[in-house]
Tab-separated table of C-alpha atoms in Angstrom:
chain	number	residue	atom	x	y	z
P	1	UNK	CA	-43.438	-30.376	45.368
P	2	UNK	CA	-43.601	-28.099	48.045
P	3	UNK	CA	-41.734	-25.161	45.273
P	4	UNK	CA	-44.640	-26.152	42.946
P	5	UNK	CA	-47.161	-25.032	45.997
P	6	UNK	CA	-45.201	-22.121	47.185
P	7	UNK	CA	-45.505	-20.294	42.760
P	8	UNK	CA	-49.511	-21.189	42.191
P	9	UNK	CA	-50.198	-19.613	45.886
P	10	UNK	CA	-47.812	-16.159	45.048
P	11	UNK	CA	-49.640	-16.159	41.666
P	12	UNK	CA	-52.939	-16.277	43.813
P	13	UNK	CA	-51.635	-13.543	46.339
P	14	UNK	CA	-51.720	-11.241	43.057
P	15	UNK	CA	-55.155	-12.232	42.543
P	16	UNK	CA	-56.531	-11.817	45.867
P	17	UNK	CA	-54.659	-8.207	45.354
P	18	UNK	CA	-56.289	-6.982	42.372
P	19	UNK	CA	-59.440	-8.812	43.071
P	20	UNK	CA	-59.250	-6.660	46.543
P	21	UNK	CA	-59.176	-3.203	45.146
P	22	UNK	CA	-61.813	-4.273	41.855
P	23	UNK	CA	-64.093	-4.478	45.601
P	24	UNK	CA	-64.164	-0.363	45.921
P	25	UNK	CA	-63.594	-0.530	49.014
P	26	UNK	CA	-65.455	-4.286	49.909
P	27	UNK	CA	-69.406	-2.523	47.715
P	28	UNK	CA	-68.984	-4.936	44.741
P	29	UNK	CA	-69.438	-8.921	45.417
P	30	UNK	CA	-68.054	-11.057	43.160
P	31	UNK	CA	-65.129	-8.582	43.675
P	32	UNK	CA	-65.178	-9.834	47.486
P	33	UNK	CA	-65.812	-13.501	46.628
P	34	UNK	CA	-62.469	-13.555	44.503
P	35	UNK	CA	-60.661	-11.867	47.523
P	36	UNK	CA	-62.093	-14.306	49.387
P	37	UNK	CA	-61.464	-17.281	47.486
P	38	UNK	CA	-58.025	-15.986	46.711
P	39	UNK	CA	-56.295	-14.730	50.322
P	40	UNK	CA	-57.803	-18.390	51.592
P	41	UNK	CA	-55.969	-20.147	48.558
P	42	UNK	CA	-52.675	-17.997	49.224
P	43	UNK	CA	-52.140	-18.695	52.705
P	44	UNK	CA	-52.889	-21.991	52.324
P	45	UNK	CA	-50.356	-22.559	49.504
P	46	UNK	CA	-48.403	-20.902	51.453
P	47	UNK	CA	-48.901	-22.669	55.368
P	48	UNK	CA	-48.443	-25.721	53.212
P	49	UNK	CA	-45.352	-24.808	51.115
P	50	UNK	CA	-44.239	-24.075	54.638
P	51	UNK	CA	-43.636	-27.037	55.755
P	52	UNK	CA	-40.914	-28.596	53.966
P	53	UNK	CA	-39.949	-25.050	53.056
P	54	UNK	CA	-37.194	-22.332	55.644
P	55	UNK	CA	-39.807	-19.322	55.995
P	56	UNK	CA	-37.511	-16.994	55.278
P	57	UNK	CA	-36.899	-17.680	51.696
P	58	UNK	CA	-40.966	-19.636	51.218
P	59	UNK	CA	-41.979	-15.679	52.033
P	60	UNK	CA	-39.397	-13.218	50.007
P	61	UNK	CA	-40.502	-16.001	46.823
P	62	UNK	CA	-44.031	-16.221	48.019
P	63	UNK	CA	-44.362	-12.032	48.444
P	64	UNK	CA	-42.103	-11.748	44.895
P	65	UNK	CA	-44.115	-13.771	42.644
P	66	UNK	CA	-47.419	-11.614	44.496
P	67	UNK	CA	-45.621	-8.203	43.959
P	68	UNK	CA	-44.230	-8.943	39.948
P	69	UNK	CA	-47.038	-10.589	39.240
P	70	UNK	CA	-49.580	-8.250	40.501
P	71	UNK	CA	-47.313	-4.586	38.608
P	72	UNK	CA	-47.037	-6.539	36.282
P	73	UNK	CA	-50.541	-7.114	35.712
P	74	UNK	CA	-51.221	-3.587	36.301
P	75	UNK	CA	-49.220	-2.606	33.356
P	76	UNK	CA	-50.420	-4.212	31.356
P	77	UNK	CA	-54.165	-3.270	31.691
P	78	UNK	CA	-52.882	-0.572	31.348
P	79	UNK	CA	-53.706	0.781	35.458
P	80	UNK	CA	-50.418	2.108	35.350
P	81	UNK	CA	-47.281	3.269	33.481
P	82	UNK	CA	-44.597	0.994	31.746
P	83	UNK	CA	-41.221	2.161	31.528
P	84	UNK	CA	-38.329	0.006	31.335
P	85	UNK	CA	-37.531	1.092	34.239
P	86	UNK	CA	-39.679	-0.266	36.284
P	87	UNK	CA	-40.123	-3.552	34.081
P	88	UNK	CA	-36.037	-3.720	34.592
P	89	UNK	CA	-36.670	-3.614	38.236
P	90	UNK	CA	-39.495	-5.790	38.177
P	91	UNK	CA	-36.708	-8.521	36.793
P	92	UNK	CA	-34.784	-7.553	39.675
P	93	UNK	CA	-37.333	-8.887	41.504
P	94	UNK	CA	-37.595	-12.163	39.365
P	95	UNK	CA	-34.226	-12.840	39.224
P	96	UNK	CA	-33.736	-12.535	43.554
P	97	UNK	CA	-36.590	-15.037	43.695
P	98	UNK	CA	-34.721	-17.385	41.474
P	99	UNK	CA	-31.965	-16.776	43.007
P	100	UNK	CA	-33.657	-17.633	46.354
P	101	UNK	CA	-34.903	-20.667	44.884
P	102	UNK	CA	-31.230	-22.266	43.524
P	103	UNK	CA	-29.801	-22.334	47.669
P	104	UNK	CA	-32.544	-23.162	49.556
C-alpha cells in the first residue's frame, strides 16, 4: 500500500509543478487552486508512504516519478522539444526508480 500511495503522490508532484508554471507567479486563481491541492496531496502521500518505507528510497522514487511525468508532459504538450536523447535519459530515471523499488 505504501508503494502505491508513493506512486500516486509522485504523479501529484507533476500536477502541482505544471500548475505552478501555469499560475504565472500565482496571478491566475485556478492554477493556484490546483497547485495547492496537488501539493497538499503530494506531500501528504509522501508523508504517509514514509511510515513504511525508507526515506532515501521513497524520496528518490517520488522525485523521479514527478520529474519524468513533468518532463514527459512538457514534451507531449509541445512546451519542450522531444529528442531521442531526452527520451533515453527519462527512461534511465524510470529504470532507476524501478531498481530502487526492487531493492527496497
